[in-house]
mmCIF file of C-alpha atoms in Angstrom:
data_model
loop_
_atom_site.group_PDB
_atom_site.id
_atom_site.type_symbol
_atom_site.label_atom_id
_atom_site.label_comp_id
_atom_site.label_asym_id
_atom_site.label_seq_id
_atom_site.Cartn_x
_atom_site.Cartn_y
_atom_site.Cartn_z
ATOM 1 C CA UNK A 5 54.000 41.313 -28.341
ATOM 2 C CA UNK A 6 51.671 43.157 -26.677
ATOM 3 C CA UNK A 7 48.674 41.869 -28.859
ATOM 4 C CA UNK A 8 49.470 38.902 -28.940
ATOM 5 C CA UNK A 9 49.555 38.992 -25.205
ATOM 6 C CA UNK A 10 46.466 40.679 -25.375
ATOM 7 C CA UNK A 11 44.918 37.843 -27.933
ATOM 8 C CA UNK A 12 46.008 35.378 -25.130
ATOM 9 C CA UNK A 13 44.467 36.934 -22.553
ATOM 10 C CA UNK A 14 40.602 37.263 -24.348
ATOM 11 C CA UNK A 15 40.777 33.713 -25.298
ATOM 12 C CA UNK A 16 41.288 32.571 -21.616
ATOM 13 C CA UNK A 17 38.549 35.321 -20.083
ATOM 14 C CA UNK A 18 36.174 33.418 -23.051
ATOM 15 C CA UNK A 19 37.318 29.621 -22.155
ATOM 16 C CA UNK A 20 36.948 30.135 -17.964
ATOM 17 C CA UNK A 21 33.386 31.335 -18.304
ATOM 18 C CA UNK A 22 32.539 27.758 -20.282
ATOM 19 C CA UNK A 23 34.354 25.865 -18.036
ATOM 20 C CA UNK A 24 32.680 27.205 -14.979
ATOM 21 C CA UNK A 25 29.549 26.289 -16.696
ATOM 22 C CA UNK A 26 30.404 23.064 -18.042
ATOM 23 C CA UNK A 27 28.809 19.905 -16.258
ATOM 24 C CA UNK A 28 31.124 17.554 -13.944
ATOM 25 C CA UNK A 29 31.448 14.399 -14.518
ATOM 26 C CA UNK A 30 29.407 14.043 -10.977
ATOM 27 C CA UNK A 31 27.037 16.688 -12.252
ATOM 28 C CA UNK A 32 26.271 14.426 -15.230
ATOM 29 C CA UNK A 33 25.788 11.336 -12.693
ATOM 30 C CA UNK A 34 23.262 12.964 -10.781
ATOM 31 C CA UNK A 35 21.090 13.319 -13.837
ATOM 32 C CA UNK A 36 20.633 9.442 -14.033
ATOM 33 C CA UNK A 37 18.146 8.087 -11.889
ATOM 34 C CA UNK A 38 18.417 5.916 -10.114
ATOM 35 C CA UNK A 39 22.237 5.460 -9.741
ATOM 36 C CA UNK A 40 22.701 4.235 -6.136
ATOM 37 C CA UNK A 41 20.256 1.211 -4.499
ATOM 38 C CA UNK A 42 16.346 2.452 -3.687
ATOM 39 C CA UNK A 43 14.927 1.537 -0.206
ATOM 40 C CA UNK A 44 11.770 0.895 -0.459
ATOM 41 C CA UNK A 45 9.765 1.092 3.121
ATOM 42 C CA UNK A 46 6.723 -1.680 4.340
ATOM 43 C CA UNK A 47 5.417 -0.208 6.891
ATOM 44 C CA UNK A 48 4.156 -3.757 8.028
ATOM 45 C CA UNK A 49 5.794 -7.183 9.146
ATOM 46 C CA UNK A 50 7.446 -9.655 6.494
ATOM 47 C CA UNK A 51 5.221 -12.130 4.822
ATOM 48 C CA UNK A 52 1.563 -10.352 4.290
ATOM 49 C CA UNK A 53 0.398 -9.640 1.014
ATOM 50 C CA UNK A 54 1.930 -5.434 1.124
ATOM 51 C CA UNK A 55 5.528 -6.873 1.341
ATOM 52 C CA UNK A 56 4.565 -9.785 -1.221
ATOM 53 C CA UNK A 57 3.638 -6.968 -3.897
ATOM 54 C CA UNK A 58 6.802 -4.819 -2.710
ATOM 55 C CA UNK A 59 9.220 -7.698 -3.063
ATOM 56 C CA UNK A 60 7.926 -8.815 -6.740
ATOM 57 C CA UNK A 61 7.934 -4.938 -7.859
ATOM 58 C CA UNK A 62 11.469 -4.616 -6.481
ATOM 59 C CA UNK A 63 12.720 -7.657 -8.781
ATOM 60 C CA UNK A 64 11.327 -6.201 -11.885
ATOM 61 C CA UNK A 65 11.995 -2.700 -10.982
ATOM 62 C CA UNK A 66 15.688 -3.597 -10.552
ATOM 63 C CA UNK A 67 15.541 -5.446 -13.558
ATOM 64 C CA UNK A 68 14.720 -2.684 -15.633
ATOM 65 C CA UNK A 69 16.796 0.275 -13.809
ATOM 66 C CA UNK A 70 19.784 -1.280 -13.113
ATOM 67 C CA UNK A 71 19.368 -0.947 -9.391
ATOM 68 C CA UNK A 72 18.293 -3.065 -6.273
ATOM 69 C CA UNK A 73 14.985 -2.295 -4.579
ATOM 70 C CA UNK A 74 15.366 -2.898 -1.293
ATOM 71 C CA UNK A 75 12.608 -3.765 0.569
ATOM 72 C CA UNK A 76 12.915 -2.568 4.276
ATOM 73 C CA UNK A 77 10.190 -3.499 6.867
ATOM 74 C CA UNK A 78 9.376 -0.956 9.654
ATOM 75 C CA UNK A 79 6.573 -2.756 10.920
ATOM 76 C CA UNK A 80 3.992 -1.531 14.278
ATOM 77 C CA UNK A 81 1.719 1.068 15.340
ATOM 78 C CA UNK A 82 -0.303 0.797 12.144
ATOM 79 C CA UNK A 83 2.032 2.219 9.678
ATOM 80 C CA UNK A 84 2.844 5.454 12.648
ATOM 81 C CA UNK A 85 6.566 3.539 12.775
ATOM 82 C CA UNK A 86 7.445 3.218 9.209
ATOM 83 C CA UNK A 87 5.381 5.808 7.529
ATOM 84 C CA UNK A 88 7.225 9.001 9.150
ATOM 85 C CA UNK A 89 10.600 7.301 7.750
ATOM 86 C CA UNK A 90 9.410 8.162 4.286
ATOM 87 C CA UNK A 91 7.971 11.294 4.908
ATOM 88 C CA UNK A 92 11.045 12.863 6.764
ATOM 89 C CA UNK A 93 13.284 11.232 3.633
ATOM 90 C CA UNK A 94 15.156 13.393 0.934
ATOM 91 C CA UNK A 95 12.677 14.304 -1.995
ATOM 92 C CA UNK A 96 15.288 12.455 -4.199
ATOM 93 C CA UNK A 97 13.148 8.959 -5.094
ATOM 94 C CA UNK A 98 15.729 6.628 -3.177
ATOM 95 C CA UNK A 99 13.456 6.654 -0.330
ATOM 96 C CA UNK A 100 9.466 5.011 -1.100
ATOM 97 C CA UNK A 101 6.826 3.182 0.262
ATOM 98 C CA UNK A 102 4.467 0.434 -0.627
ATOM 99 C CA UNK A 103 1.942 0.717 1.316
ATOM 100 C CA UNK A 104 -2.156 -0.229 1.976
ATOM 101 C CA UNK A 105 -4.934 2.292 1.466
ATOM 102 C CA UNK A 106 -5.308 2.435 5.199
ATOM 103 C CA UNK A 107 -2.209 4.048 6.161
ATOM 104 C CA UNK A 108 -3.360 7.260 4.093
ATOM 105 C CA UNK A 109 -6.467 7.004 4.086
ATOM 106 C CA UNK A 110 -8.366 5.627 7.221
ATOM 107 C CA UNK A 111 -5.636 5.973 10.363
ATOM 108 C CA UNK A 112 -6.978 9.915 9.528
ATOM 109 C CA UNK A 113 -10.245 8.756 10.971
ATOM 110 C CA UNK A 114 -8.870 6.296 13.498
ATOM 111 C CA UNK A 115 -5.800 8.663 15.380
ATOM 112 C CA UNK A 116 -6.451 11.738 17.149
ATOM 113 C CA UNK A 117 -2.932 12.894 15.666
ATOM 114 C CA UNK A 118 -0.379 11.201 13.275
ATOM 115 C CA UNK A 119 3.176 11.466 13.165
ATOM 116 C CA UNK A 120 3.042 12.156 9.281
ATOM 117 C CA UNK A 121 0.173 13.761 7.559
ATOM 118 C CA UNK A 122 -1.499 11.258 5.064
ATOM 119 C CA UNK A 123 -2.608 14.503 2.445
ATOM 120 C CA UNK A 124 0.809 16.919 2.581
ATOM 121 C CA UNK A 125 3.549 14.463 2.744
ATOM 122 C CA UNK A 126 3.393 12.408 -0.171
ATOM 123 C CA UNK A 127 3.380 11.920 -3.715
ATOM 124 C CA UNK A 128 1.523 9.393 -5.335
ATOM 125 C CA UNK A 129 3.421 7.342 -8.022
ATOM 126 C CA UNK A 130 1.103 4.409 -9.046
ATOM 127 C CA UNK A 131 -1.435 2.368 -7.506
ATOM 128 C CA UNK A 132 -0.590 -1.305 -7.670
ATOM 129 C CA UNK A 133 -3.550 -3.954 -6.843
ATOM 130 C CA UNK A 134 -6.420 -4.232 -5.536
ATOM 131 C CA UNK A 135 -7.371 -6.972 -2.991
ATOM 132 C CA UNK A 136 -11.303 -8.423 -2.978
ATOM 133 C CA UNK A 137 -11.273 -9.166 0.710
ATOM 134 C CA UNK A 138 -12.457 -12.822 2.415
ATOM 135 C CA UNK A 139 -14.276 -13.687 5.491
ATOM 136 C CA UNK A 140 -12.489 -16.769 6.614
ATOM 137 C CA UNK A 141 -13.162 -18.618 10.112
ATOM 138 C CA UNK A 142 -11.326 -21.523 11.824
ATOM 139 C CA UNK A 143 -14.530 -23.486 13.018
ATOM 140 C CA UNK A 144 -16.505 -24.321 10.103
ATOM 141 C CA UNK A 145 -18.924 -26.426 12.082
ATOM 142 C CA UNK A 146 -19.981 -23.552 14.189
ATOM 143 C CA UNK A 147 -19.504 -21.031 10.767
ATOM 144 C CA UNK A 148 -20.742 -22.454 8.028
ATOM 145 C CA UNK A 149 -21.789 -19.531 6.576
ATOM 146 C CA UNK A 150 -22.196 -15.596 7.310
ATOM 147 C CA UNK A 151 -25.979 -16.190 8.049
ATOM 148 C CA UNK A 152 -24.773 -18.497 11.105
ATOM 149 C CA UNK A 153 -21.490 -15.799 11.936
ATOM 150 C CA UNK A 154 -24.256 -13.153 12.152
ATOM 151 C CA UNK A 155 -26.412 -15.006 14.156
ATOM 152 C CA UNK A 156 -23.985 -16.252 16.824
ATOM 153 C CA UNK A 157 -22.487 -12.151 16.731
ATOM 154 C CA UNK A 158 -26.504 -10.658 17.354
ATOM 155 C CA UNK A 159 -26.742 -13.790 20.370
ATOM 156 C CA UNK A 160 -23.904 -12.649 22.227
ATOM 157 C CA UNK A 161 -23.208 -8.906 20.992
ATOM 158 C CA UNK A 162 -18.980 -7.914 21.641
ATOM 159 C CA UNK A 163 -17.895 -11.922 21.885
ATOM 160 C CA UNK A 164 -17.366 -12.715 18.997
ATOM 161 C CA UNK A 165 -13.726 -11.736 17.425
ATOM 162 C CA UNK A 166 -12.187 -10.977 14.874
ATOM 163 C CA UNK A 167 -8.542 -10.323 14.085
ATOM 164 C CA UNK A 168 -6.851 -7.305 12.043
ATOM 165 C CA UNK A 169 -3.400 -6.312 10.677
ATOM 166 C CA UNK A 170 -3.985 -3.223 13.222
ATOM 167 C CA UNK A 171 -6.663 -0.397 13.563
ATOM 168 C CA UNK A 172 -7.653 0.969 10.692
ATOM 169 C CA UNK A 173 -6.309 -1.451 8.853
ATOM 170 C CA UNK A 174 -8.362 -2.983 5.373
ATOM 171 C CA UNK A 175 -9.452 -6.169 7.936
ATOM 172 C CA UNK A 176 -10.537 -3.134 9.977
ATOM 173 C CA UNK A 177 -12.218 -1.494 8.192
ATOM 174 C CA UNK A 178 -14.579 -4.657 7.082
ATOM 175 C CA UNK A 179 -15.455 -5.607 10.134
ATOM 176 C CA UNK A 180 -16.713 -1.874 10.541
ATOM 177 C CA UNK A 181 -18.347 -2.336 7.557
ATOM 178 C CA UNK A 182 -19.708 -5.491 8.960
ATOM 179 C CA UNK A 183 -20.533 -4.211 12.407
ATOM 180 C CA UNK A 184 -22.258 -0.655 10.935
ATOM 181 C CA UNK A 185 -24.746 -2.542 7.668
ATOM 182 C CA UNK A 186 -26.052 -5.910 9.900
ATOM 183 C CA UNK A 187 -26.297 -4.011 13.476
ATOM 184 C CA UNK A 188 -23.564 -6.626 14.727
ATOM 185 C CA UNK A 189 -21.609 -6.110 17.341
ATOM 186 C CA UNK A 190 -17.985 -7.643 17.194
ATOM 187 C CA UNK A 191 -14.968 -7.153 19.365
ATOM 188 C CA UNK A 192 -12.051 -6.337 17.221
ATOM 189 C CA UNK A 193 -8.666 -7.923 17.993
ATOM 190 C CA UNK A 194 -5.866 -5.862 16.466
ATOM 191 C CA UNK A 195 -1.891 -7.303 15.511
ATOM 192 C CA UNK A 196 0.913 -5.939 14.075
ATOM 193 C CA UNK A 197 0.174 -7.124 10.797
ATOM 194 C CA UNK A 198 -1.850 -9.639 8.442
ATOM 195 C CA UNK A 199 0.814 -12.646 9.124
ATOM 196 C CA UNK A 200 0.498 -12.552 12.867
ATOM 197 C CA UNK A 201 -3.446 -12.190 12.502
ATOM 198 C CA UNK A 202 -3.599 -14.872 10.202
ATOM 199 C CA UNK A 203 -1.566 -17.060 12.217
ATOM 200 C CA UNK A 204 -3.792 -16.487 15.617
ATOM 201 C CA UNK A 205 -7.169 -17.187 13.744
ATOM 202 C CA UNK A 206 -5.335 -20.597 12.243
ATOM 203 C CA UNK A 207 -4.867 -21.121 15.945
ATOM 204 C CA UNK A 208 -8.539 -20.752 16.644
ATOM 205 C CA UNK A 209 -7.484 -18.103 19.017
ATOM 206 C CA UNK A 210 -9.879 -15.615 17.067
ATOM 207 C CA UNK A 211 -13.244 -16.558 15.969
ATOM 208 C CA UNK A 212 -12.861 -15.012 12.294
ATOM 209 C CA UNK A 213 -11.315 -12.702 10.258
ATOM 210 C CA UNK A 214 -11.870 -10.174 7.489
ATOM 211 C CA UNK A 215 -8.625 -11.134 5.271
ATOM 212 C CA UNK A 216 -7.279 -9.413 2.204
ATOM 213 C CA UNK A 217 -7.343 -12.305 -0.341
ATOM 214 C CA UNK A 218 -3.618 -13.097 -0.972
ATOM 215 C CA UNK A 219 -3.040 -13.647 3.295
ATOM 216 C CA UNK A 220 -6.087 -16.355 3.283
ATOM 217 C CA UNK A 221 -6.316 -18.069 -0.513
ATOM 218 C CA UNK A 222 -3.336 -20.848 0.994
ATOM 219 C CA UNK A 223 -5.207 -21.574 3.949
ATOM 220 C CA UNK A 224 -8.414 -22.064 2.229
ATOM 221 C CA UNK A 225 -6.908 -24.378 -0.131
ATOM 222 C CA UNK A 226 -5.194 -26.282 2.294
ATOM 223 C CA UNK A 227 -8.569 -26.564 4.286
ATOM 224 C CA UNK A 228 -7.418 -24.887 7.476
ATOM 225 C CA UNK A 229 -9.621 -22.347 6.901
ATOM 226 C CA UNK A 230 -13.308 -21.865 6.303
ATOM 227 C CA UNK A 231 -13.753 -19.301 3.753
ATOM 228 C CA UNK A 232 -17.854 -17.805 4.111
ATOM 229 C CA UNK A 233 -17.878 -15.080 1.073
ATOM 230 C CA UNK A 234 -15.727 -12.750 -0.893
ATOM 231 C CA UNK A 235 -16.731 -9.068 -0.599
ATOM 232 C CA UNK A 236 -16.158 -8.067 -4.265
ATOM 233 C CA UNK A 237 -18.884 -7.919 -6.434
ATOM 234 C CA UNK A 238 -18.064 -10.892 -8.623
ATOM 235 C CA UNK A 239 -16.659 -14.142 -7.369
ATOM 236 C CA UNK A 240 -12.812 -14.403 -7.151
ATOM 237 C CA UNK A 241 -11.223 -16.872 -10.032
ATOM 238 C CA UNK A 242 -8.867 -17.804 -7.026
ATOM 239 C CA UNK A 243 -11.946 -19.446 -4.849
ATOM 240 C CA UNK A 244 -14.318 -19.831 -7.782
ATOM 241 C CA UNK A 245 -16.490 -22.246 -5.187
ATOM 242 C CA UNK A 246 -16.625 -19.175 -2.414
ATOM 243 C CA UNK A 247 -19.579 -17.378 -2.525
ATOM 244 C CA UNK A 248 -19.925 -13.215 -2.745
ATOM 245 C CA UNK A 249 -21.537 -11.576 -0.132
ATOM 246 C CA UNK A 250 -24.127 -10.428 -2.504
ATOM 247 C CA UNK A 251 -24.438 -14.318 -3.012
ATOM 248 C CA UNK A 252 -24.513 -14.925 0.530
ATOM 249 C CA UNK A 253 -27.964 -12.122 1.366
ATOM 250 C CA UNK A 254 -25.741 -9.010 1.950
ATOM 251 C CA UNK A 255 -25.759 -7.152 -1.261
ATOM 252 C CA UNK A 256 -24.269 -3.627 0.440
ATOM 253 C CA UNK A 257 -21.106 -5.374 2.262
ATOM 254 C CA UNK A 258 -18.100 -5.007 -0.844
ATOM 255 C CA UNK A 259 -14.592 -3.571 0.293
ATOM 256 C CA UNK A 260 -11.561 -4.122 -1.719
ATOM 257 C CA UNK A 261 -8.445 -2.569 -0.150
ATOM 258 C CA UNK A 262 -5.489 -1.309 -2.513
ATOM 259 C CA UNK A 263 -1.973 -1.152 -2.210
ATOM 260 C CA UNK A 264 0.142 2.047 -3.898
ATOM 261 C CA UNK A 265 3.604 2.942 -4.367
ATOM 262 C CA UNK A 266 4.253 6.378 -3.174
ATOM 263 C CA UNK A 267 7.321 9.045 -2.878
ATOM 264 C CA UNK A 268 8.269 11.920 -0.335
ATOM 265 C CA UNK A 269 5.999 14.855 -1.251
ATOM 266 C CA UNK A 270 8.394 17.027 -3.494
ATOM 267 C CA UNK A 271 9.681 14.381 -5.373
ATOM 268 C CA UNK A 272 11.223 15.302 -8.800
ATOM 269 C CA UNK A 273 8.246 14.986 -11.306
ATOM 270 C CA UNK A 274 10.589 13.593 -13.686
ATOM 271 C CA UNK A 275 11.546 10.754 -10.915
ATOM 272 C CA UNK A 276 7.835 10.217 -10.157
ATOM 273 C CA UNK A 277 7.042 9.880 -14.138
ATOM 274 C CA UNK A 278 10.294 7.756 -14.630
ATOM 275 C CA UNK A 279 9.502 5.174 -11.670
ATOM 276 C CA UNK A 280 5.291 5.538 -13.087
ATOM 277 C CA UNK A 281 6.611 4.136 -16.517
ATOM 278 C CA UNK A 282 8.815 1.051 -14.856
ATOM 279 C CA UNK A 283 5.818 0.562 -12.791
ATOM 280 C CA UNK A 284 3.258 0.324 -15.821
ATOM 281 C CA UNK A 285 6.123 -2.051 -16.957
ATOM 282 C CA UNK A 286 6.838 -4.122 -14.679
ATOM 283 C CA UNK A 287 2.987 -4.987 -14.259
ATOM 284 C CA UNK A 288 3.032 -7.198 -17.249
ATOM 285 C CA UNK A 289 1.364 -10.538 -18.075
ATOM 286 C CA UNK A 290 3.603 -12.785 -16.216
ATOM 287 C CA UNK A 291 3.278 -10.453 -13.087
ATOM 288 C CA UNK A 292 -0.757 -10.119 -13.635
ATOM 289 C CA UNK A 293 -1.130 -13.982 -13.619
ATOM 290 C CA UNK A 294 1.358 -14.186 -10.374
ATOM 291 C CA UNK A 295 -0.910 -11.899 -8.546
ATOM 292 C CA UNK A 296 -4.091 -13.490 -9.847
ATOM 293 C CA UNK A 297 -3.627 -16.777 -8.410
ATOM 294 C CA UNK A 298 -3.022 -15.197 -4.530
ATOM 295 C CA UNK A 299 -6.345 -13.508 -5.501
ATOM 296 C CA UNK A 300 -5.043 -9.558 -6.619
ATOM 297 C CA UNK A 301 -5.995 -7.586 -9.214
ATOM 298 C CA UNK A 302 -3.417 -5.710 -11.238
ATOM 299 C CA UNK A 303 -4.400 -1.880 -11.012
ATOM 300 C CA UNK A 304 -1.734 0.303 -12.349
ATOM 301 C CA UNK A 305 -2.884 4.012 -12.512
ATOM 302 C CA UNK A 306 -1.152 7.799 -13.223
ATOM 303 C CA UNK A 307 -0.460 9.640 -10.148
ATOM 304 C CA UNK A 308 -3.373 11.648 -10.794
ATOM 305 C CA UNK A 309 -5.811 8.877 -10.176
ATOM 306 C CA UNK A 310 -3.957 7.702 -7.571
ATOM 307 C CA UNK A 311 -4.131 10.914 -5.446
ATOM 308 C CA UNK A 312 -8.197 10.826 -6.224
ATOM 309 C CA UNK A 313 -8.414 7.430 -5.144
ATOM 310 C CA UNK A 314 -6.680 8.462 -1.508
ATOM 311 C CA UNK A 315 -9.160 11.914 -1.134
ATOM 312 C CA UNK A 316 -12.038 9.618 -2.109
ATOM 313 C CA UNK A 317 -11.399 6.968 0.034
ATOM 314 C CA UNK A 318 -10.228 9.609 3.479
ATOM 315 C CA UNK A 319 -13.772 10.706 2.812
ATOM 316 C CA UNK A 320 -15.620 6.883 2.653
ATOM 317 C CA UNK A 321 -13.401 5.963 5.443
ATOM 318 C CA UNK A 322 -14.167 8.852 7.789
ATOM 319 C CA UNK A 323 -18.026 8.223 7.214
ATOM 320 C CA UNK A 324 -17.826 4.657 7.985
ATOM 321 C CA UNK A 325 -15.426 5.377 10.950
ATOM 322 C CA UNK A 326 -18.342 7.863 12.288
ATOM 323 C CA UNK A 327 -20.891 5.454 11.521
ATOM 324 C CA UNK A 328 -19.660 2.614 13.835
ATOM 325 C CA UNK A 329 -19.284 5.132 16.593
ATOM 326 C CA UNK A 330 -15.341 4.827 16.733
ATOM 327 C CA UNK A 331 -13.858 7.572 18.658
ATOM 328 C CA UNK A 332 -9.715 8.618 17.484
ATOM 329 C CA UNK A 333 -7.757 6.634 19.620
#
């Protein structure tokens, strides 16, 4: 009896041990990821070419892990509004951002102090596209090329405008570009986003603006705007009849600006890997051609090149910021 008793009593002091360290059932959940909905954070307004790209990824990204991507716009301030959200977010990957180049790379140069820091808050998963950027004017009578935009901006130095998606945004950072490599002098005309930019230099309300390809190729085509040169170093297969810069007699004035998908710093490698892969994915043929006719260029990298393209870039962007005599706002 005794024995027996004791027999009873070694199996159970053997059994709780592997019980304690047996996995729950919600244990074993958390190890899928994702298993709830992703938000996915555009620091920018609805329709521009960053929530374009965010909105397609999301599709196929649901598609292939079984959960919606749900794009949620924090738009204003140049990214300062939505851009915190992601950095103060769980490191868990339900939390990400799509967002320009600009946002981590040139509002460094541009703001005396940020409410997130651009280097130490977050992980690069892939970049996405690149987009060849477009001067495009309203009046092409008094425009009819960059030789005559040029001209009319060295007559009357700070009149003539041109309109942005915000400071230090990729339209931005062309006109400095523009301003610092012909001696122009422009008066910039910041919105809160490419949509609302686009929409005042349809209105004429702006004299011209430097426009990431996929917010001006409709315009163009439908002849409401006046498209004077592409600043990439080939000619774009979506305006095949648009001349390059190069083309046009200003061989040093190419700027493409790039979009990324990144995480809270911290992140999971695993998660960052996992949502790399689906990204690689999801940037297939049918996607490429998509993109290709609103003028973007499928990019896909590792997170590796992604974080060199962001500390090569802060550096380019701070010397061209310095250059056109910008002090941080």
């Amino acid at each position: 009896m005794h024995t027996h008793r004791h027999s009873r009593f070694f199996l159970w002091a053997l059994f709780v041990p592997l019980v304690a360290l047996a996995p729950s059932g919600g244990a074993l959940a958390q190890t899928k990821y994702p298993d709830h909905p992703v938000k996915v954070i555009v620091a920018l307004p609805a329709g521009g070419s960053v929530d374009m790209i965010a909105r397609s990824l999301g599709q196929k990204l649901n598609a292939s892990l079984g959960q919606p991507f749900i794009v949620d716009n924090r738009a204003g301030a140049s990214g300062q509004i939505g851009m915190p959200v992601v950095a103060k977010a769980p490191a868990d990957g339900y939390t990400l951002t799509v967002s320009p180049a600009s946002f981590l790379t040139t509002n460094k140069s541009i703001f005396k102090t940020l409410p997130y820091d651009p280097e130490a808050d977050f992980a690069p998963v892939s970049r996405l596209v690149n987009q060849p950027m477009v001067l495009v004017v309203k009046d092409k009578a008094k425009y009819p090329t960059v030789a005559a935009l040029l001209a009319a901006a060295k007559a009357a130095p700070g009149r003539l405008t041109y309109a942005s998606s915000g400071d230090g945004s990729p339209q931005h950072l062309a006109g400095l570009m523009f301003e610092t490599r012909t001696k122009a002098k422009l008066l910039h005309v910041p919105y809160k986003g490419g949509a609302p930019a686009v929409n005042d230099t349809l209105a004429g309300s702006v004299d011209a603006m430097f426009a990431v390809m996929p917010e001006a190729i409709p315009h163009v085509q439908a002849g409401k705007l006046h498209a004077l040169a592409v600043m990439s170093p080939q000619r774009s297969p979506a305006l095949p009849n648009v001349p390059t810069m190069a083309e046009s007699g200003f061989a040093d004035l190419s700027l493409s600006a790039w979009i990324g998908l990144f995480a809270p710093v911290k992140t999971p490698r695993q998660i960052i890997d996992q949502l790399n892969r689906a990204v690689q994915a999801a940037l297939d043929a049918e996607m490429k051609a998509k993109l290709a006719e609103n003028g973007m260029e499928v990019s896909a990298s590792t997170p590796e090149e992604l974080q060199q393209m962001v500390a090569r870039d802060l550096k380019l962007h701070a010397e061209l910021v310095k250059a056109a005599g910008l002090v941080p706002q």
